[in-house]
């Protein structure tokens, strides 16, 4: 197992690298980039990382940088994109770009990752670190999906991934380290009903698409309550509805769109199937037809249980308050990494109680320090799990070999 002295040296080095990381955070916050336009943010972060010349650019505006020698590596993800939000914090380092703001804490995530990378480079990482600068977390197409599809996970021998996200629902400094599904899958659906239009005075000569769609919307409200195991979280919501454009004309078509969230892949598939069954059956009852299109977004974000146990132990050793029950039907494309290698997403409490994506959301310096501590604990806990005889999720320890892994 990794020498305890190495651990202590790493934590001391982290303290030395945090002041520069805090300055970097302010620069990133002042100069935010929207999804798909993160090249400037990427280059700023790379300039702050050791050995940036060896970075591999990926996913258009992203990059991956190895710190340490060859062999299996542990990836740590930092998202780069900001949101189309006008900032209202009043700090002198507020966004200088009108209508663009780091309202989800990605600037703090990047700064924390840089501090951890600097500490590991200074002391020498017990296992190579893969710093993953990921674009397009906030929109489609997903940056994480594109990085996974690029083959970099395999070519860089990334055997596990760690991520951390600020979360104002938690107390300051508290870290949620929860096994299993912690973020839901996120999909969108569109239903189009086609009937027979006509004069509103002669409804018997028409097939009313608006009426059929209205009953479909109502019927969909019972899918979760009557088709899904009540112990399994899910959301099915219809968010838009349009039909007709005149008071005296019965609509010949109607359109509705909505979202599906689930914390289990089997639930996700069940709800998708039921949407189609309900829409087609209700439409048929009104002599109409219905077509359903489901757009798949992020899968369920599943934290690896063995990694969670090891990382929670490391968090506890550092005196950090650990919570094991935070789950959300919000989504994060970190889930694409979870599908490929054992992974853990940590959530870190903030001093601000403003919600994520608020124009006033602004974690402070202590929150950045807590996030960096969580990432380092995540890295060290992963090292311990991978060095153990049991390895992760039943796979044997793999350092020194890549046979059969990932």
CSV table of C-alpha atoms in Angstrom, one decimal:
chain,number,residue,atom,x,y,z
A,1,UNK,CA,0.0,0.0,0.0
A,2,UNK,CA,1.1,3.6,-0.6
A,3,UNK,CA,3.5,4.8,2.2
A,4,UNK,CA,1.6,7.1,4.7
A,5,UNK,CA,4.5,9.5,4.4
A,6,UNK,CA,3.7,9.9,0.7
A,7,UNK,CA,0.1,10.8,1.7
A,8,UNK,CA,1.3,13.5,4.1
A,9,UNK,CA,3.7,14.9,1.6
A,10,UNK,CA,0.9,15.2,-0.9
A,11,UNK,CA,-1.4,17.0,1.5
A,12,UNK,CA,1.3,19.4,2.4
A,13,UNK,CA,2.1,20.1,-1.2
A,14,UNK,CA,-1.6,20.7,-1.9
A,15,UNK,CA,-1.6,23.5,0.7
A,16,UNK,CA,1.3,25.1,-1.2
A,17,UNK,CA,-0.4,25.0,-4.5
A,18,UNK,CA,-3.8,26.3,-3.4
A,19,UNK,CA,-2.9,30.0,-3.4
A,20,UNK,CA,-2.0,29.9,-7.1
A,21,UNK,CA,-5.1,27.9,-7.8
A,22,UNK,CA,-7.3,30.5,-6.0
A,23,UNK,CA,-5.8,33.2,-8.3
A,24,UNK,CA,-6.5,31.0,-11.3
A,25,UNK,CA,-10.1,30.5,-10.2
A,26,UNK,CA,-10.6,34.3,-10.3
A,27,UNK,CA,-9.1,34.6,-13.8
A,28,UNK,CA,-11.3,31.8,-15.0
A,29,UNK,CA,-14.4,33.3,-13.4
A,30,UNK,CA,-13.7,36.7,-15.0
A,31,UNK,CA,-13.3,35.2,-18.5
A,32,UNK,CA,-15.9,32.4,-18.9
A,33,UNK,CA,-16.4,30.5,-22.1
A,34,UNK,CA,-19.7,29.0,-23.3
A,35,UNK,CA,-20.1,25.4,-24.2
A,36,UNK,CA,-18.3,24.5,-27.4
A,37,UNK,CA,-16.1,27.7,-27.2
A,38,UNK,CA,-13.8,26.7,-24.3
A,39,UNK,CA,-10.4,26.8,-26.2
A,40,UNK,CA,-9.3,29.9,-24.3
A,41,UNK,CA,-10.3,28.4,-20.9
A,42,UNK,CA,-8.4,25.1,-21.9
A,43,UNK,CA,-5.3,27.0,-22.8
A,44,UNK,CA,-5.4,29.1,-19.6
A,45,UNK,CA,-5.7,25.9,-17.5
A,46,UNK,CA,-3.0,24.1,-19.4
A,47,UNK,CA,-0.6,27.0,-18.9
A,48,UNK,CA,-1.1,26.4,-15.1
A,49,UNK,CA,-0.5,22.7,-15.3
A,50,UNK,CA,2.9,21.1,-15.2
A,51,UNK,CA,4.2,19.6,-18.4
A,52,UNK,CA,1.4,21.1,-20.5
A,53,UNK,CA,3.3,20.6,-23.7
A,54,UNK,CA,2.5,16.9,-23.6
A,55,UNK,CA,-1.3,17.5,-23.5
A,56,UNK,CA,-3.4,15.7,-26.0
A,57,UNK,CA,-6.2,17.9,-27.4
A,58,UNK,CA,-9.6,16.2,-27.8
A,59,UNK,CA,-13.3,16.8,-28.3
A,60,UNK,CA,-12.7,20.0,-30.2
A,61,UNK,CA,-11.9,22.2,-27.3
A,62,UNK,CA,-10.8,19.8,-24.6
A,63,UNK,CA,-7.5,18.2,-23.5
A,64,UNK,CA,-6.0,15.4,-21.6
A,65,UNK,CA,-2.7,15.7,-19.8
A,66,UNK,CA,-0.8,12.8,-18.2
A,67,UNK,CA,1.2,13.6,-15.0
A,68,UNK,CA,3.6,10.8,-14.1
A,69,UNK,CA,5.2,8.0,-16.1
A,70,UNK,CA,3.6,5.4,-18.3
A,71,UNK,CA,1.2,2.7,-17.2
A,72,UNK,CA,-2.4,2.7,-15.8
A,73,UNK,CA,-3.6,6.1,-14.7
A,74,UNK,CA,-6.3,7.6,-12.6
A,75,UNK,CA,-8.4,10.3,-14.4
A,76,UNK,CA,-9.7,13.4,-12.6
A,77,UNK,CA,-12.2,15.4,-14.6
A,78,UNK,CA,-12.6,19.2,-14.7
A,79,UNK,CA,-15.4,20.8,-16.7
A,80,UNK,CA,-14.7,24.0,-18.5
A,81,UNK,CA,-17.9,25.5,-19.8
A,82,UNK,CA,-19.9,28.4,-18.4
A,83,UNK,CA,-23.6,29.2,-18.7
A,84,UNK,CA,-25.6,31.9,-20.6
A,85,UNK,CA,-26.3,33.7,-17.4
A,86,UNK,CA,-25.8,37.4,-16.5
A,87,UNK,CA,-23.8,37.6,-13.3
A,88,UNK,CA,-25.2,39.4,-10.2
A,89,UNK,CA,-22.6,38.8,-7.5
A,90,UNK,CA,-21.0,42.2,-7.3
A,91,UNK,CA,-17.5,40.9,-6.8
A,92,UNK,CA,-14.7,42.8,-8.5
A,93,UNK,CA,-13.7,39.6,-10.4
A,94,UNK,CA,-17.2,39.0,-11.8
A,95,UNK,CA,-17.6,38.0,-15.4
A,96,UNK,CA,-16.3,40.5,-17.9
A,97,UNK,CA,-18.3,38.8,-20.7
A,98,UNK,CA,-21.9,40.0,-20.8
A,99,UNK,CA,-24.5,37.3,-20.5
A,100,UNK,CA,-21.9,34.6,-19.7
A,101,UNK,CA,-21.1,33.3,-16.2
A,102,UNK,CA,-19.6,30.4,-14.3
A,103,UNK,CA,-22.9,29.8,-12.4
A,104,UNK,CA,-22.3,26.0,-11.9
A,105,UNK,CA,-18.9,26.1,-10.2
A,106,UNK,CA,-16.8,24.8,-13.1
A,107,UNK,CA,-14.2,27.5,-12.5
A,108,UNK,CA,-13.8,26.1,-8.9
A,109,UNK,CA,-13.6,22.5,-10.3
A,110,UNK,CA,-10.8,23.5,-12.6
A,111,UNK,CA,-8.8,25.4,-10.0
A,112,UNK,CA,-9.1,22.5,-7.6
A,113,UNK,CA,-7.9,20.0,-10.3
A,114,UNK,CA,-4.9,22.3,-11.0
A,115,UNK,CA,-3.9,22.4,-7.3
A,116,UNK,CA,-4.1,18.6,-7.1
A,117,UNK,CA,-2.1,18.1,-10.3
A,118,UNK,CA,0.5,20.5,-9.0
A,119,UNK,CA,0.8,18.7,-5.7
A,120,UNK,CA,1.2,15.3,-7.4
A,121,UNK,CA,3.8,16.7,-9.9
A,122,UNK,CA,5.8,18.2,-7.1
A,123,UNK,CA,5.9,15.1,-4.9
A,124,UNK,CA,5.8,12.5,-7.6
A,125,UNK,CA,2.4,10.7,-8.1
A,126,UNK,CA,2.2,7.1,-6.7
A,127,UNK,CA,0.1,6.4,-9.7
A,128,UNK,CA,0.0,8.6,-12.9
A,129,UNK,CA,-2.7,11.2,-13.0
A,130,UNK,CA,-4.8,11.9,-16.1
A,131,UNK,CA,-6.0,15.5,-15.9
A,132,UNK,CA,-9.2,15.6,-18.1
A,133,UNK,CA,-10.2,19.1,-19.2
A,134,UNK,CA,-13.7,18.4,-20.5
A,135,UNK,CA,-15.8,20.7,-22.7
A,136,UNK,CA,-19.6,20.8,-23.2
A,137,UNK,CA,-20.9,19.5,-19.9
A,138,UNK,CA,-23.8,21.9,-20.0
A,139,UNK,CA,-25.1,21.1,-23.5
A,140,UNK,CA,-25.2,18.6,-26.3
A,141,UNK,CA,-23.3,17.0,-27.8
A,142,UNK,CA,-21.7,15.9,-24.6
A,143,UNK,CA,-18.0,16.5,-24.2
A,144,UNK,CA,-17.5,13.5,-21.9
A,145,UNK,CA,-19.2,11.2,-24.5
A,146,UNK,CA,-16.9,12.5,-27.2
A,147,UNK,CA,-13.8,12.0,-25.1
A,148,UNK,CA,-14.9,8.4,-24.4
A,149,UNK,CA,-15.7,7.9,-28.1
A,150,UNK,CA,-12.2,9.2,-29.0
A,151,UNK,CA,-10.5,6.2,-27.5
A,152,UNK,CA,-8.4,8.2,-25.1
A,153,UNK,CA,-9.6,6.3,-22.1
A,154,UNK,CA,-8.0,3.2,-23.5
A,155,UNK,CA,-5.0,4.7,-25.1
A,156,UNK,CA,-4.1,6.6,-21.9
A,157,UNK,CA,-4.8,3.4,-19.8
A,158,UNK,CA,-7.2,5.2,-17.6
A,159,UNK,CA,-8.5,2.6,-15.2
A,160,UNK,CA,-10.7,4.8,-13.0
A,161,UNK,CA,-12.2,8.3,-13.0
A,162,UNK,CA,-12.8,10.7,-10.2
A,163,UNK,CA,-14.9,13.9,-10.3
A,164,UNK,CA,-16.2,16.4,-7.8
A,165,UNK,CA,-19.0,19.0,-8.0
A,166,UNK,CA,-19.9,21.8,-5.7
A,167,UNK,CA,-23.4,21.3,-4.2
A,168,UNK,CA,-25.1,24.1,-2.1
A,169,UNK,CA,-27.6,21.6,-0.7
A,170,UNK,CA,-24.7,20.3,1.5
A,171,UNK,CA,-23.2,22.0,4.5
A,172,UNK,CA,-19.9,23.8,3.9
A,173,UNK,CA,-17.0,21.3,3.6
A,174,UNK,CA,-19.3,18.3,3.7
A,175,UNK,CA,-18.6,15.7,1.0
A,176,UNK,CA,-21.2,13.3,-0.3
A,177,UNK,CA,-19.7,10.0,-1.3
A,178,UNK,CA,-22.6,7.7,-2.2
A,179,UNK,CA,-22.6,4.3,-3.9
A,180,UNK,CA,-24.7,3.4,-6.9
A,181,UNK,CA,-26.9,5.8,-8.9
A,182,UNK,CA,-26.3,9.4,-7.7
A,183,UNK,CA,-27.4,11.4,-10.8
A,184,UNK,CA,-30.2,10.4,-13.1
A,185,UNK,CA,-30.3,9.6,-16.8
A,186,UNK,CA,-31.6,12.5,-18.8
A,187,UNK,CA,-33.6,12.0,-22.0
A,188,UNK,CA,-36.1,14.0,-24.0
A,189,UNK,CA,-39.1,12.9,-25.9
A,190,UNK,CA,-41.4,14.3,-28.6
A,191,UNK,CA,-44.9,13.1,-29.4
A,192,UNK,CA,-46.7,14.1,-32.6
A,193,UNK,CA,-50.4,13.2,-32.9
A,194,UNK,CA,-52.0,13.4,-36.3
A,195,UNK,CA,-55.8,13.3,-36.9
A,196,UNK,CA,-58.3,14.8,-39.3
A,197,UNK,CA,-58.8,18.6,-39.1
A,198,UNK,CA,-62.1,20.3,-39.8
A,199,UNK,CA,-64.7,22.9,-38.8
A,200,UNK,CA,-65.3,23.2,-35.1
A,201,UNK,CA,-69.1,23.1,-35.7
A,202,UNK,CA,-68.8,19.6,-37.1
A,203,UNK,CA,-66.6,17.7,-34.7
A,204,UNK,CA,-68.1,14.4,-35.8
A,205,UNK,CA,-66.4,14.8,-39.1
A,206,UNK,CA,-63.0,15.2,-37.6
A,207,UNK,CA,-60.4,13.3,-35.6
A,208,UNK,CA,-59.4,15.8,-32.9
A,209,UNK,CA,-55.6,15.7,-32.5
A,210,UNK,CA,-55.7,18.2,-29.7
A,211,UNK,CA,-58.2,16.2,-27.6
A,212,UNK,CA,-56.1,13.0,-28.2
A,213,UNK,CA,-52.9,14.8,-27.1
A,214,UNK,CA,-54.6,16.2,-24.1
A,215,UNK,CA,-55.6,12.7,-22.9
A,216,UNK,CA,-52.1,11.4,-23.7
A,217,UNK,CA,-50.6,14.1,-21.5
A,218,UNK,CA,-52.9,13.2,-18.6
A,219,UNK,CA,-52.3,9.5,-19.1
A,220,UNK,CA,-48.6,10.0,-19.0
A,221,UNK,CA,-48.9,11.4,-15.4
A,222,UNK,CA,-49.7,7.9,-14.2
A,223,UNK,CA,-46.7,6.1,-15.8
A,224,UNK,CA,-44.3,6.7,-12.9
A,225,UNK,CA,-47.0,6.1,-10.2
A,226,UNK,CA,-48.4,2.9,-11.8
A,227,UNK,CA,-45.6,1.4,-13.8
A,228,UNK,CA,-42.4,2.1,-11.9
A,229,UNK,CA,-41.4,0.5,-8.6
A,230,UNK,CA,-42.1,3.2,-6.0
A,231,UNK,CA,-38.7,2.4,-4.4
A,232,UNK,CA,-37.0,3.5,-7.7
A,233,UNK,CA,-36.9,7.3,-8.4
A,234,UNK,CA,-38.1,8.5,-11.8
A,235,UNK,CA,-39.6,11.6,-13.4
A,236,UNK,CA,-41.7,11.9,-16.5
A,237,UNK,CA,-42.7,15.5,-17.3
A,238,UNK,CA,-44.4,17.0,-20.3
A,239,UNK,CA,-43.0,20.5,-20.7
A,240,UNK,CA,-44.5,21.9,-23.9
A,241,UNK,CA,-47.8,21.4,-25.9
A,242,UNK,CA,-48.9,23.0,-29.1
A,243,UNK,CA,-51.9,22.5,-31.4
A,244,UNK,CA,-54.1,24.5,-33.7
A,245,UNK,CA,-54.1,28.2,-34.5
A,246,UNK,CA,-57.8,29.2,-34.9
A,247,UNK,CA,-60.8,29.2,-32.5
A,248,UNK,CA,-63.1,27.6,-35.1
A,249,UNK,CA,-60.8,24.9,-36.5
A,250,UNK,CA,-60.3,21.5,-34.9
A,251,UNK,CA,-56.6,20.8,-35.0
A,252,UNK,CA,-55.3,18.1,-37.3
A,253,UNK,CA,-52.0,17.7,-35.5
A,254,UNK,CA,-50.6,18.3,-32.0
A,255,UNK,CA,-47.1,18.2,-30.6
A,256,UNK,CA,-45.8,17.8,-27.0
A,257,UNK,CA,-42.3,17.4,-25.6
A,258,UNK,CA,-40.9,16.5,-22.2
A,259,UNK,CA,-38.1,14.9,-20.2
A,260,UNK,CA,-37.5,11.5,-18.6
A,261,UNK,CA,-35.2,11.1,-15.6
A,262,UNK,CA,-34.3,7.8,-13.8
A,263,UNK,CA,-31.8,6.4,-11.3
A,264,UNK,CA,-31.7,3.0,-12.8
A,265,UNK,CA,-31.1,1.9,-16.4
A,266,UNK,CA,-34.0,-0.6,-16.2
A,267,UNK,CA,-36.4,2.1,-15.1
A,268,UNK,CA,-35.2,4.3,-17.9
A,269,UNK,CA,-36.0,1.7,-20.5
A,270,UNK,CA,-39.4,0.9,-18.9
A,271,UNK,CA,-40.5,4.6,-19.0
A,272,UNK,CA,-39.4,4.9,-22.6
A,273,UNK,CA,-41.5,1.9,-23.5
A,274,UNK,CA,-44.5,3.1,-21.6
A,275,UNK,CA,-44.5,6.6,-23.3
A,276,UNK,CA,-44.8,4.9,-26.7
A,277,UNK,CA,-47.4,2.5,-25.6
A,278,UNK,CA,-49.6,5.1,-23.9
A,279,UNK,CA,-49.3,7.6,-26.8
A,280,UNK,CA,-50.1,5.1,-29.5
A,281,UNK,CA,-53.0,3.5,-27.6
A,282,UNK,CA,-54.7,6.8,-26.6
A,283,UNK,CA,-54.3,8.2,-30.1
A,284,UNK,CA,-55.8,5.1,-31.6
A,285,UNK,CA,-58.8,5.4,-29.3
A,286,UNK,CA,-59.5,8.8,-30.9
A,287,UNK,CA,-58.9,7.5,-34.5
A,288,UNK,CA,-55.6,9.4,-34.6
A,289,UNK,CA,-52.0,8.2,-34.9
A,290,UNK,CA,-49.1,9.1,-32.6
A,291,UNK,CA,-45.4,9.0,-33.3
A,292,UNK,CA,-42.8,9.1,-30.5
A,293,UNK,CA,-39.2,10.2,-30.8
A,294,UNK,CA,-36.9,9.7,-27.8
A,295,UNK,CA,-33.6,11.5,-27.7
A,296,UNK,CA,-31.1,9.7,-25.4
A,297,UNK,CA,-29.0,12.0,-23.2
A,298,UNK,CA,-26.8,11.2,-20.3
A,299,UNK,CA,-27.0,7.7,-18.8
A,300,UNK,CA,-27.3,7.0,-15.1
A,301,UNK,CA,-24.3,8.2,-13.1
A,302,UNK,CA,-23.4,5.1,-11.1
A,303,UNK,CA,-20.7,5.4,-8.4
A,304,UNK,CA,-18.6,2.3,-8.1
A,305,UNK,CA,-19.3,0.8,-4.6
A,306,UNK,CA,-15.7,-0.4,-3.9
A,307,UNK,CA,-14.3,3.0,-4.9
A,308,UNK,CA,-16.8,4.7,-2.7
A,309,UNK,CA,-15.8,2.7,0.3
A,310,UNK,CA,-12.1,3.4,-0.2
A,311,UNK,CA,-12.6,7.1,-0.9
A,312,UNK,CA,-15.0,7.6,2.0
A,313,UNK,CA,-12.3,6.1,4.3
A,314,UNK,CA,-9.7,8.6,2.9
A,315,UNK,CA,-12.1,11.5,3.4
A,316,UNK,CA,-12.7,10.4,7.0
A,317,UNK,CA,-9.0,10.1,7.6
A,318,UNK,CA,-8.6,13.8,6.6
A,319,UNK,CA,-11.4,14.8,9.0
A,320,UNK,CA,-13.9,15.7,6.3
A,321,UNK,CA,-17.6,15.3,7.0
A,322,UNK,CA,-18.9,12.5,4.8
A,323,UNK,CA,-22.5,12.0,3.7
A,324,UNK,CA,-23.6,8.8,2.0
A,325,UNK,CA,-27.1,9.5,0.9
A,326,UNK,CA,-27.2,12.4,-1.5
A,327,UNK,CA,-28.9,11.5,-4.8
A,328,UNK,CA,-30.4,13.6,-7.5
A,329,UNK,CA,-32.4,13.3,-10.7
A,330,UNK,CA,-30.2,16.1,-12.1
A,331,UNK,CA,-27.8,14.7,-14.7
A,332,UNK,CA,-24.1,15.0,-15.5
A,333,UNK,CA,-22.2,13.6,-18.5
A,334,UNK,CA,-19.5,12.3,-16.1
A,335,UNK,CA,-21.8,9.3,-16.4
A,336,UNK,CA,-20.2,8.4,-19.7
A,337,UNK,CA,-16.9,7.8,-17.9
A,338,UNK,CA,-18.8,5.6,-15.4
A,339,UNK,CA,-20.0,3.4,-18.2
A,340,UNK,CA,-16.4,2.8,-19.3
A,341,UNK,CA,-14.4,2.5,-16.1
A,342,UNK,CA,-15.0,2.3,-12.3
A,343,UNK,CA,-15.7,5.9,-11.3
A,344,UNK,CA,-16.9,8.1,-8.5
A,345,UNK,CA,-18.6,11.6,-8.5
A,346,UNK,CA,-18.3,13.4,-5.2
A,347,UNK,CA,-20.4,16.4,-4.1
A,348,UNK,CA,-18.9,19.1,-2.0
A,349,UNK,CA,-20.9,21.6,0.2
A,350,UNK,CA,-20.6,25.3,-0.2
A,351,UNK,CA,-20.9,28.3,2.0
A,352,UNK,CA,-23.3,29.9,-0.4
A,353,UNK,CA,-26.9,28.7,-0.3
A,354,UNK,CA,-27.7,30.2,-3.7
A,355,UNK,CA,-28.8,27.4,-6.0
A,356,UNK,CA,-26.7,26.1,-8.9
A,357,UNK,CA,-27.2,28.1,-12.1
A,358,UNK,CA,-28.3,31.2,-10.2
A,359,UNK,CA,-26.9,34.5,-11.2
A,360,UNK,CA,-25.7,34.9,-7.6
A,361,UNK,CA,-24.1,31.5,-7.2
A,362,UNK,CA,-20.5,32.1,-6.0
A,363,UNK,CA,-18.5,29.6,-4.0
A,364,UNK,CA,-15.7,31.2,-1.9
A,365,UNK,CA,-12.1,30.3,-1.4
A,366,UNK,CA,-12.8,27.9,1.4
A,367,UNK,CA,-15.1,26.0,-1.0
A,368,UNK,CA,-12.3,25.7,-3.5
A,369,UNK,CA,-10.0,24.3,-0.8
A,370,UNK,CA,-12.7,21.8,0.2
A,371,UNK,CA,-13.2,20.7,-3.4
A,372,UNK,CA,-9.4,20.3,-3.9
A,373,UNK,CA,-9.3,18.2,-0.7
A,374,UNK,CA,-12.1,16.0,-2.0
A,375,UNK,CA,-10.4,15.5,-5.3
A,376,UNK,CA,-7.1,14.5,-3.6
A,377,UNK,CA,-8.9,12.2,-1.3
A,378,UNK,CA,-10.7,10.7,-4.3
A,379,UNK,CA,-7.4,10.1,-6.0
A,380,UNK,CA,-5.7,8.6,-3.0
A,381,UNK,CA,-8.8,6.4,-2.2
A,382,UNK,CA,-8.7,5.2,-5.8
A,383,UNK,CA,-5.0,4.3,-5.5
A,384,UNK,CA,-5.7,2.3,-2.3
A,385,UNK,CA,-8.7,0.5,-3.9
A,386,UNK,CA,-6.7,-0.4,-7.0
A,387,UNK,CA,-3.7,-1.6,-5.0
A,388,UNK,CA,-5.9,-3.8,-2.8
A,389,UNK,CA,-6.1,-7.6,-3.4
A,390,UNK,CA,-9.8,-7.3,-4.3
A,391,UNK,CA,-9.3,-4.3,-6.7
A,392,UNK,CA,-12.4,-2.5,-7.8
A,393,UNK,CA,-15.8,-4.2,-8.3
A,394,UNK,CA,-14.2,-7.7,-8.2
A,395,UNK,CA,-11.4,-6.9,-10.7
A,396,UNK,CA,-7.9,-7.7,-9.3
A,397,UNK,CA,-5.4,-4.9,-8.6
A,398,UNK,CA,-3.9,-3.9,-12.0
A,399,UNK,CA,-0.9,-1.7,-11.4
A,400,UNK,CA,1.9,-3.0,-13.5
A,401,UNK,CA,-0.3,-4.7,-16.1
A,402,UNK,CA,-3.0,-3.7,-18.5
A,403,UNK,CA,-4.2,-7.2,-19.4
A,404,UNK,CA,-7.9,-7.3,-19.5
A,405,UNK,CA,-8.3,-3.7,-18.2
A,406,UNK,CA,-10.2,-1.6,-18.5
